[in-house]
Short mmCIF file of C-alpha atoms in Angstrom, two decimals:
data_model
loop_
_atom_site.label_atom_id
_atom_site.label_comp_id
_atom_site.label_asym_id
_atom_site.label_seq_id
_atom_site.Cartn_x
_atom_site.Cartn_y
_atom_site.Cartn_z
CA MET A 1 -13.25 -0.59 -7.10
CA TYR A 2 -9.95 -2.19 -8.15
CA ILE A 3 -7.65 -5.02 -6.93
CA ILE A 4 -4.06 -4.51 -6.54
CA PRO A 5 -2.04 -7.50 -5.80
CA ALA A 6 0.76 -6.95 -3.30
CA ILE A 7 4.37 -8.27 -3.11
CA ASP A 8 6.02 -7.82 0.15
CA ILE A 9 10.01 -7.86 -0.09
CA LEU A 10 12.33 -9.08 3.03
CA ASN A 11 15.86 -9.81 2.56
CA LYS A 12 15.10 -10.10 -1.28
CA LYS A 13 12.32 -12.64 -0.43
CA VAL A 14 8.85 -12.68 -0.99
CA VAL A 15 7.17 -12.95 2.26
CA ARG A 16 4.09 -11.96 4.27
CA LEU A 17 3.89 -10.76 7.94
CA ARG A 18 1.22 -11.58 10.41
CA GLU A 19 -0.15 -8.56 12.17
CA GLY A 20 3.07 -6.56 10.80
CA ASP A 21 5.34 -8.77 12.85
CA TYR A 22 8.77 -9.49 11.62
CA ASN A 23 9.02 -12.57 13.90
CA GLN A 24 5.88 -14.00 12.00
CA VAL A 25 7.11 -14.40 8.41
CA THR A 26 5.80 -16.56 5.71
CA GLU A 27 8.33 -17.00 2.99
CA TYR A 28 7.56 -18.32 -0.28
CA ASP A 29 9.48 -19.93 -2.82
CA VAL A 30 9.26 -17.56 -5.93
CA SER A 31 10.94 -14.17 -6.53
CA LEU A 32 9.69 -10.97 -7.23
CA GLU A 33 10.66 -11.23 -10.90
CA GLU A 34 8.75 -14.54 -10.96
CA MET A 35 5.87 -12.90 -9.25
CA ILE A 36 5.70 -9.74 -11.56
CA GLU A 37 6.05 -11.94 -14.71
CA LYS A 38 3.10 -14.29 -13.35
CA TYR A 39 0.83 -11.15 -12.89
CA GLN A 40 2.01 -9.74 -16.09
CA SER A 41 1.22 -12.55 -18.26
CA ASN A 42 -2.17 -12.86 -16.73
CA GLY A 43 -3.30 -9.44 -17.74
CA THR A 44 -2.74 -7.66 -14.38
CA ASP A 45 -1.38 -4.04 -14.95
CA TYR A 46 -0.89 -2.90 -11.58
CA ILE A 47 1.16 -4.34 -8.54
CA HIS A 48 1.88 -3.08 -4.94
CA VAL A 49 5.56 -3.29 -4.29
CA ILE A 50 6.64 -2.98 -0.37
CA ASP A 51 10.25 -3.08 0.98
CA LEU A 52 9.85 -4.41 4.33
CA ASN A 53 13.64 -3.92 5.17
CA GLY A 54 13.19 -0.21 4.09
CA ALA A 55 10.48 0.14 6.45
CA ARG A 56 12.95 -0.24 9.20
CA ASN A 57 15.71 1.60 7.73
CA ASP A 58 17.62 -1.14 6.33
CA PHE A 59 17.93 -0.45 2.54
CA SER A 60 19.92 -3.36 1.40
CA ASN A 61 16.93 -4.41 -0.80
CA GLN A 62 16.46 -1.03 -2.27
CA GLN A 63 18.63 -1.35 -5.34
CA TYR A 64 17.58 -4.79 -6.26
CA ILE A 65 13.80 -3.84 -6.02
CA PHE A 66 14.57 -0.72 -8.17
CA ASP A 67 16.47 -2.80 -10.65
CA VAL A 68 13.32 -5.17 -11.11
CA ILE A 69 10.75 -2.50 -11.24
CA LYS A 70 12.64 -0.57 -14.03
CA LYS A 71 12.25 -3.51 -16.07
CA THR A 72 8.60 -3.99 -15.95
CA ASN A 73 5.86 -2.31 -17.98
CA MET A 74 3.31 -2.75 -15.23
CA GLN A 75 2.40 0.26 -13.14
CA VAL A 76 4.08 -0.14 -9.54
CA GLN A 77 2.69 1.26 -6.40
CA TYR A 78 5.93 1.44 -4.23
CA GLY A 79 6.58 2.01 -0.46
CA GLY A 80 8.93 0.97 2.34
CA GLY A 81 11.93 3.36 3.36
CA VAL A 82 10.95 6.65 1.41
CA ARG A 83 12.49 9.08 3.68
CA SER A 84 13.22 12.18 1.69
CA ILE A 85 11.69 14.28 -0.88
CA ASP A 86 14.77 13.57 -3.10
CA LYS A 87 13.65 9.85 -2.87
CA VAL A 88 10.11 10.55 -3.86
CA LYS A 89 11.31 12.62 -6.82
CA GLU A 90 13.85 9.71 -7.75
CA LEU A 91 11.04 6.99 -7.67
CA ILE A 92 8.55 9.17 -9.80
CA ASP A 93 11.44 10.38 -12.10
CA ALA A 94 12.13 6.39 -12.59
CA GLY A 95 8.79 5.60 -13.55
CA VAL A 96 6.91 4.24 -10.48
CA HIS A 97 3.32 5.12 -10.60
CA ARG A 98 2.69 5.91 -7.25
CA VAL A 99 5.17 6.65 -3.84
CA ILE A 100 3.93 5.57 -0.40
CA VAL A 101 5.02 7.76 2.43
CA GLY A 102 4.36 7.00 6.08
CA THR A 103 6.96 7.56 8.73
CA GLN A 104 8.54 10.63 7.61
CA ALA A 105 5.08 12.45 7.08
CA ILE A 106 4.39 11.42 10.68
CA THR A 107 7.68 11.89 12.58
CA ARG A 108 8.66 15.21 10.35
CA PRO A 109 5.75 17.84 10.94
CA MET A 110 7.04 19.65 7.91
CA PHE A 111 7.59 16.71 5.33
CA LEU A 112 4.19 16.94 3.81
CA ASP A 113 4.45 20.38 3.68
CA GLU A 114 7.58 20.56 1.95
CA LEU A 115 6.74 17.83 -0.39
CA SER A 116 3.46 19.75 -1.20
CA ARG A 117 5.31 22.68 -2.29
CA SER A 118 8.07 20.79 -3.95
CA ILE A 119 6.32 18.42 -6.62
CA CYS A 120 2.73 18.51 -6.04
CA GLY A 121 -0.12 20.73 -7.66
CA ARG A 122 -3.34 19.24 -5.77
CA ASP A 123 -3.77 16.61 -8.71
CA ARG A 124 -0.42 15.71 -8.72
CA CYS A 125 -0.24 14.97 -5.04
CA SER A 126 -3.33 12.77 -5.07
CA ASN A 127 -2.35 11.03 -8.18
CA GLN A 128 1.33 10.32 -7.44
CA VAL A 129 2.03 10.45 -3.83
CA VAL A 130 0.11 7.62 -1.34
CA ILE A 131 -0.25 8.49 2.32
CA ALA A 132 0.25 5.52 4.37
CA ILE A 133 -2.07 4.95 7.42
CA ASP A 134 -1.17 1.90 9.52
CA VAL A 135 -3.74 1.56 12.32
CA LEU A 136 -3.83 -0.51 15.16
CA ASP A 137 -7.16 -0.01 17.47
CA GLU A 138 -7.18 3.73 16.00
CA VAL A 139 -3.83 4.00 16.86
CA ILE A 140 -1.28 5.09 14.00
CA LYS A 141 1.80 3.04 13.75
CA TYR A 142 5.02 3.76 11.79
CA SER A 143 8.67 2.62 11.34
CA GLY A 144 7.45 -0.89 10.15
CA TRP A 145 4.74 -0.90 12.67
CA MET A 146 7.13 -0.81 15.73
CA GLU A 147 6.33 2.74 16.92
CA SER A 148 3.01 4.63 17.78
CA SER A 149 2.08 8.02 17.00
CA PRO A 150 0.41 10.36 19.42
CA ILE A 151 -1.51 12.27 16.41
CA LYS A 152 -5.18 11.29 16.37
CA LEU A 153 -6.41 9.18 13.18
CA MET A 154 -8.97 11.95 11.88
CA ASP A 155 -6.87 14.61 13.00
CA TYR A 156 -4.12 13.44 10.63
CA VAL A 157 -6.15 12.64 7.57
CA ASP A 158 -7.57 16.43 7.79
CA ARG A 159 -3.76 17.69 7.96
CA CYS A 160 -3.33 15.59 4.61
CA LEU A 161 -6.16 16.65 3.17
CA ALA A 162 -5.42 20.54 3.89
CA LEU A 163 -2.23 20.03 2.03
CA GLY A 164 -3.67 18.50 -0.90
CA PHE A 165 -3.19 14.62 -0.20
CA PHE A 166 -6.60 12.79 -1.16
CA ARG A 167 -5.20 9.12 -1.57
CA PHE A 168 -4.74 6.94 1.50
CA LEU A 169 -3.50 3.30 1.95
CA CYS A 170 -4.95 2.37 5.17
CA THR A 171 -3.93 -1.08 6.68
CA ASP A 172 -5.72 -2.25 9.61
CA ILE A 173 -2.84 -3.94 11.52
CA ASN A 174 -5.51 -6.46 13.30
CA LYS A 175 -6.54 -7.84 10.30
CA ASP A 176 -3.44 -8.10 8.36
CA GLY A 177 -1.88 -11.53 7.30
CA LYS A 178 -4.64 -13.37 8.95
CA LEU A 179 -7.07 -14.25 6.11
CA GLU A 180 -9.81 -13.24 8.59
CA GLY A 181 -11.58 -10.43 6.63
CA ALA A 182 -10.88 -6.87 6.06
CA GLY A 183 -11.16 -4.00 8.80
CA ILE A 184 -14.59 -2.81 7.25
CA GLU A 185 -15.23 -0.73 10.54
CA LEU A 186 -12.38 1.03 10.18
CA TYR A 187 -12.60 2.02 6.53
CA GLU A 188 -16.40 2.79 7.45
CA LYS A 189 -15.17 5.50 9.99
CA LEU A 190 -12.94 6.89 7.76
CA LEU A 191 -15.29 7.47 4.83
CA ASP A 192 -17.93 8.69 7.05
CA HIS A 193 -15.23 11.48 8.22
CA SER A 194 -14.20 12.00 4.64
CA PRO A 195 -16.36 10.52 2.05
CA PHE A 196 -14.30 12.20 -0.74
CA ILE A 197 -10.91 10.64 -0.23
CA LYS A 198 -9.35 7.95 -2.60
CA LEU A 199 -9.22 5.21 0.19
CA ILE A 200 -6.97 2.04 -0.40
CA ALA A 201 -8.00 -0.70 1.77
CA SER A 202 -5.28 -3.23 2.98
CA GLY A 203 -5.24 -6.21 5.34
CA GLY A 204 -7.12 -9.15 6.05
CA VAL A 205 -8.47 -9.77 2.52
CA SER A 206 -9.41 -13.59 2.30
CA SER A 207 -11.90 -14.15 -0.44
CA MET A 208 -13.87 -12.76 -3.12
CA ASP A 209 -16.60 -12.20 -0.43
CA ASP A 210 -14.29 -9.69 1.25
CA ILE A 211 -13.87 -7.86 -2.09
CA GLU A 212 -17.50 -7.58 -2.50
CA LYS A 213 -17.77 -5.87 1.00
CA LEU A 214 -15.04 -3.26 0.30
CA ALA A 215 -16.70 -2.65 -2.80
CA LYS A 216 -20.21 -1.68 -1.34
CA LEU A 217 -18.28 0.88 1.01
CA LYS A 218 -16.92 2.38 -2.33
CA VAL A 219 -13.42 2.25 -1.54
CA GLU A 220 -11.19 2.93 -4.56
CA SER A 221 -8.99 -0.15 -4.55
CA CYS A 222 -7.65 -2.74 -2.02
CA VAL A 223 -4.57 -4.54 -1.76
CA VAL A 224 -4.39 -8.27 -1.72
CA GLY A 225 -1.43 -10.24 -0.75
CA LYS A 226 -1.75 -13.47 1.15
CA ALA A 227 -5.00 -14.63 -0.07
CA ILE A 228 -3.43 -14.99 -3.36
CA TYR A 229 -0.13 -16.89 -1.96
CA GLU A 230 -2.49 -19.37 0.05
CA ASP A 231 -4.83 -19.80 -3.21
CA LYS A 232 -7.84 -18.21 -1.55
CA ILE A 233 -8.10 -15.62 -4.50
CA SER A 234 -6.78 -16.48 -7.93
CA ILE A 235 -5.21 -14.53 -10.31
CA GLU A 236 -7.77 -14.86 -12.71
CA ASP A 237 -10.13 -13.82 -10.23
CA ILE A 238 -8.39 -10.41 -10.06
CA LYS A 239 -8.13 -10.43 -13.61
CA ASN A 240 -12.03 -10.76 -14.20
CA TRP A 241 -12.93 -8.43 -11.44
CA ASN A 242 -10.66 -5.43 -12.72
CA LEU A 243 -11.96 -5.91 -16.11
CA GLU A 244 -15.11 -5.74 -14.90
CA SER A 245 -14.46 -2.52 -12.97
CA LEU A 246 -13.28 -0.95 -15.57
CA ILE A 247 -16.12 -1.69 -17.93
CA SER A 248 -18.33 -0.35 -15.27
CA ILE A 249 -16.67 2.87 -15.09
#
């Protein structure tokens, strides 16, 4: 299992939200450029960048983030405001390693069909497109976690799988930003339902003990944000874990 450090951007500032609530924002006195440099200089080669403005249809951050991403050699998993097939293509062509799609995949029934036909063979879909599943009490949320979908969680997973999408970023909103542990029960349910999916866990990770628990579930990777900024998990911890994971493959 691989650890991916998260950088969330709101109004061009590095922040973390609590339970996805834009009224519960913690700002950090560091820029996106500085965080990327910090990770890169410590041997981290993969980052997770989310445009929180974009997630709410405000694209004022987007060019700033794109300009920063283009300057780095790190592999970037990017999400927030990806609302069209053309935007997915643009990001991939610009060198973004993985593009996260969420709201459009839920609100436009044919979006994933079109995406699958347009740019994906089965392997490419799995490797370059990540399906976001943001979950609150097993209800799928979207549009910056402000809206609820009537689609049942497992039905949605099955639909994505049928179209060739195998990699999912699952955020347990109940856990997110609290530093109270990861959503182990939710991830167990997903993996019991579809053992072969490539699952990226997100939300609540507070310690290397939480990382160990996720590794035992055999999730592909996990996203860690607030625990880094609050000095619960060090960049050195992440570097050492990821090196050991690569050696054990």
